[in-house]
Amino acid sequence: MKRLLVITALALIVLSAPRLLEAQERGATVLGEAVAGLDVTARVLVIGAHPDDEDTQLITWLARGRQIETAYLSLTRGDGGQNLIGNELGVQLGMIRTEELLAARRLDGGRQFFTRAYDFGFSKTADETYKHWPKDSILRDVVTVVRAFRPQIIIAVFSGTPRDGHGHHQVSAILAREAYDAAADTVRFPSRMTLGLGAWTPSKFYRAQRFNPTDATISFNVGELSALRGQSYAEIASISRSQHLSQGFGALQRRGTSMDYLKLEESRVSKPLKKETSPLEDIPSDWSRFKTASVSKAVRAALDSLPAAIAAVRRVENLAAPAPMIAPLARVARLIAAAYGEEKCSAGCQVPASDLGNTLFTAWRRASAALLAASGVLVEATAPRELVAVHDTLPVTVSLYNQGSVPVKNFNVIVPPDSMFGMDFINATTGFTIIAPDSTGRVTQSLVPSEANIPWWLAQAKRGDVFAMPPSGSRAAANIAIGEDRLSDTHAFAMMEIAGASVAVDVGPVVYRYADPARGEQRRPVAAVPGVSVLFDGEVEYARAGVPFDRTYNVHLHNGSARARGVTVQLSVPNGLKLDSLVRRAAIEPFGDAVLAFHTRGTLTEGRHTVSAIATSDGEKFTNGYMSIRYDHIKPLRVYRDASVEIEAVNAALPPKTNIAYIRGVGDNVATMLTQLGLKVTSVTPEELADADLSKFGSIVVGPRAFAASPTLVAQSRKLQDFARAGGTVVVQYGQNEIEAPGILPYAVTLKRPTAERVTEENAPVTMLKTSATLLSSPNRIVASDFNDWVQERSTYMPTTADPHYQRMLEMHDPGEPANENALLVAPVGKGAYVYATLALFRQLPSGVPGAARLFLNLIAADGKTPAATVP
């Protein structure tokens, strides 16, 4: 009975499976790597600022090549970056990049942690970054992860100096070094501040030196071949890094010798700056680490027996015919469970409380994976659909396939309490006393969620640029310490006995399997959703103040339930607007959708106004809903938002010619906002541009980084300039280095290398250089207040130099930096005008910044009357 309780305790610390989209890994590779790691007790924590900062070659070499438990701690989720695969920005992009990191870790074998820092965009200095991230708050998160993971080695990706080029990078390195000491300081950080986790003292602190190998104290060849995987660690790392598709990091697989480098900066076990042959030099990394641990006689006997038991496994190791390995692996699993029997836990009992507990936990996970692989046992949990409404019931089948040579005994499911995962499992069928080889056992149960699955860091409003800490005692309170790779929306736990060893497996997430005729089997993790989802088309809109407002609002309803629902929707509108109906009703079939249209008229005064909806069904009110994000390389995501629309009523006049063509760029949500201002916007693709009749348009707007995203558009650069020659206006939003290529712009610009100039302070002063210029005076007189309340940044990838034919309209710079007059350039071209704007308008307009809307309308109205030479 005591052994069963120990195994159950291990299981409920989320023992084995990360958030997998694939089936349980099996076969010789899994078996060989798990056995190789049975006596490896070391842990390494790599710390950086963003998704894609991590050294995937280092992580792969350590985790796959040396079986060292290796984790990457990213301070942020990359929310403030740009998106090359879609239009999602901000927290939506952060969700995508979180999943890209998890996909990368599944390939390179690492673990994944985050702090609560929100990526607020590019920062030039550590001081600027600390204005957004309270230092002690983020350092506390880093210390919490260090105390939970308990690494012997910490590796900072960056130097912590201005040469890092990004304030976030500097801060990640500074905090990594401080956490190396602070994790042991229970005065500065008492255990109550770090989820009950006690002090931990890492042995070594390194900095990555890939780009500065002359200072390295150790080098190693990550091009070494993994015999089990048939690829070098550098090749595996290239595939891992290629998961960052939103950042355009697809890479060729690197073959041949490939060196990586580290610098030993601090050590408690050797001299700093000492030349080494291995990062683990002077650090015991096997079970001998615990020879002097103060434990009971029973635990000491189990620990002392482990090396011989592991050696017995290796004596009969045969990855092609592993049956002889089953019995010795079962003995290893029993010894690990016996040694764990007296361990305590922390962080809501989600994390082992000691170094020994952490090590035994990892060893038991590896032993269990090896035992399942050697026995040919597969366990999976499936459901008949992907989504289940809160309080609805979803049948779940936990299947055990015994494809090996020994029987599996006492197969059953463990039912965790609702308080652990926000769902109940009820009506479980009886398990199996024995499942013979070449047989299958199935246990069914019903899943009943009590709440929708919302990403834990988005469940509460963030505070400034830091995500809120989940309430103490809540299910999410310990998630920082658990690690993102161990979290799952659904869990199903299975217990069984193999060769006398009790094994508990977290087979979560529960998945919905289906066949796609073009792509074969697809697997979707099951998630809980509201009974009724209620959403508007968008979150922020523009309107022009003081002019007739005539707009239809579509309220999108989705019935997540397995039963039909009657839904009543009531709309609330601001003063100045009247509805054709305050209430509408819909009858929605199971899992069905409905759209209710509300027509509103009136006028709005200048300022911010709100339209909101409340849906009622069966006495329950619903005030939010979700939209789906789907990309092939990550799991499906659901973004929740309130059923409301913020309307920014702007005192703005339209240009004389309101017909414009819009060529969408990267992460570009501008066109819709221009339509709301009263422009007649036609989307034109680069492929359509060659044959398009452009004479009906007064202006053509090119979205951010559109030239980088489309070689076809580059080939049409001359046609855009011809449009201007004929009297039209071309507005090009910012580009990166591609914008320097001859012929893309009518006149040359240059960008500073390696990092282009930008204004990251969104409130940096702006000087208007030519206040009488058409661009700043018509149809809207641009004034200083138009630059109030901008978000994240002023301007990005600003030219350092620009041809004299360009007229410079604005000067701006970050504090302490030289002036730059190239954020907004306009040149006459023939009878028309060509505008190049590196202002961060792609962020301002979707956020409803009023001054940005007024300025954008002026860009569209620019003409060629400014005296300047024209393009021949």
PDB file of C-alpha atoms in Angstrom, residues 79-90 92-93 96 245-247 631 662-673 702-709 733-734 736 792-793 796 839-847:
ATOM      1  CA  ASP A  79       4.861  39.159 -27.296  1.00  0.00           C
ATOM      2  CA  GLY A  80       6.472  42.362 -28.581  1.00  0.00           C
ATOM      3  CA  GLY A  81       8.064  40.878 -31.675  1.00  0.00           C
ATOM      4  CA  GLN A  82       6.866  40.777 -35.251  1.00  0.00           C
ATOM      5  CA  ASN A  83       5.033  37.974 -36.985  1.00  0.00           C
ATOM      6  CA  LEU A  84       6.058  36.600 -40.367  1.00  0.00           C
ATOM      7  CA  ILE A  85       3.286  34.004 -40.652  1.00  0.00           C
ATOM      8  CA  GLY A  86       0.156  35.943 -39.724  1.00  0.00           C
ATOM      9  CA  ASN A  87      -1.352  39.100 -38.294  1.00  0.00           C
ATOM     10  CA  GLU A  88      -1.266  38.137 -34.623  1.00  0.00           C
ATOM     11  CA  LEU A  89       0.656  40.575 -32.429  1.00  0.00           C
ATOM     12  CA  GLY A  90       0.954  41.222 -28.694  1.00  0.00           C
ATOM     13  CA  GLN A  92      -1.590  36.481 -29.376  1.00  0.00           C
ATOM     14  CA  LEU A  93       1.919  36.391 -30.790  1.00  0.00           C
ATOM     15  CA  ILE A  96       2.209  31.389 -30.736  1.00  0.00           C
ATOM     16  CA  LEU A 245       8.443  30.089 -37.934  1.00  0.00           C
ATOM     17  CA  SER A 246       6.785  33.305 -36.775  1.00  0.00           C
ATOM     18  CA  GLN A 247      10.269  34.835 -36.658  1.00  0.00           C
ATOM     19  CA  TYR A 631      -0.902  26.788 -37.666  1.00  0.00           C
ATOM     20  CA  TYR A 662      -3.682  48.294 -49.847  1.00  0.00           C
ATOM     21  CA  ILE A 663      -0.886  45.721 -50.230  1.00  0.00           C
ATOM     22  CA  ARG A 664      -0.765  43.831 -46.965  1.00  0.00           C
ATOM     23  CA  GLY A 665       2.553  43.453 -45.162  1.00  0.00           C
ATOM     24  CA  VAL A 666       3.818  41.355 -42.251  1.00  0.00           C
ATOM     25  CA  GLY A 667       1.783  41.365 -39.026  1.00  0.00           C
ATOM     26  CA  ASP A 668      -0.455  43.926 -40.675  1.00  0.00           C
ATOM     27  CA  ASN A 669      -3.890  44.887 -39.341  1.00  0.00           C
ATOM     28  CA  VAL A 670      -4.019  48.433 -40.709  1.00  0.00           C
ATOM     29  CA  ALA A 671      -6.359  48.118 -43.706  1.00  0.00           C
ATOM     30  CA  THR A 672      -9.481  47.454 -41.622  1.00  0.00           C
ATOM     31  CA  MET A 673      -8.783  50.495 -39.468  1.00  0.00           C
ATOM     32  CA  VAL A 702       2.278  49.130 -48.862  1.00  0.00           C
ATOM     33  CA  GLY A 703       2.247  47.330 -45.504  1.00  0.00           C
ATOM     34  CA  PRO A 704       5.220  46.833 -43.164  1.00  0.00           C
ATOM     35  CA  ARG A 705       8.014  44.582 -44.436  1.00  0.00           C
ATOM     36  CA  ALA A 706       5.964  43.731 -47.522  1.00  0.00           C
ATOM     37  CA  PHE A 707       9.015  43.863 -49.801  1.00  0.00           C
ATOM     38  CA  ALA A 708      10.868  41.395 -47.565  1.00  0.00           C
ATOM     39  CA  ALA A 709       7.898  39.033 -47.598  1.00  0.00           C
ATOM     40  CA  GLN A 733       5.511  51.481 -44.295  1.00  0.00           C
ATOM     41  CA  TYR A 734       8.781  50.409 -42.718  1.00  0.00           C
ATOM     42  CA  GLN A 736      14.328  46.296 -42.856  1.00  0.00           C
ATOM     43  CA  GLN A 792       5.388  50.322 -27.553  1.00  0.00           C
ATOM     44  CA  GLU A 793       7.552  52.442 -29.882  1.00  0.00           C
ATOM     45  CA  THR A 796      11.599  51.267 -36.146  1.00  0.00           C
ATOM     46  CA  LEU A 839       6.742  55.197 -37.797  1.00  0.00           C
ATOM     47  CA  ALA A 840       5.259  52.228 -35.929  1.00  0.00           C
ATOM     48  CA  LEU A 841       1.838  52.852 -37.434  1.00  0.00           C
ATOM     49  CA  PHE A 842       1.204  49.115 -37.682  1.00  0.00           C
ATOM     50  CA  ARG A 843       1.020  49.120 -33.873  1.00  0.00           C
ATOM     51  CA  GLN A 844      -0.742  52.465 -33.383  1.00  0.00           C
ATOM     52  CA  LEU A 845      -3.747  52.051 -35.659  1.00  0.00           C
ATOM     53  CA  PRO A 846      -4.872  48.620 -34.348  1.00  0.00           C
ATOM     54  CA  SER A 847      -4.589  50.124 -30.851  1.00  0.00           C
TER      55      SER A 847
END
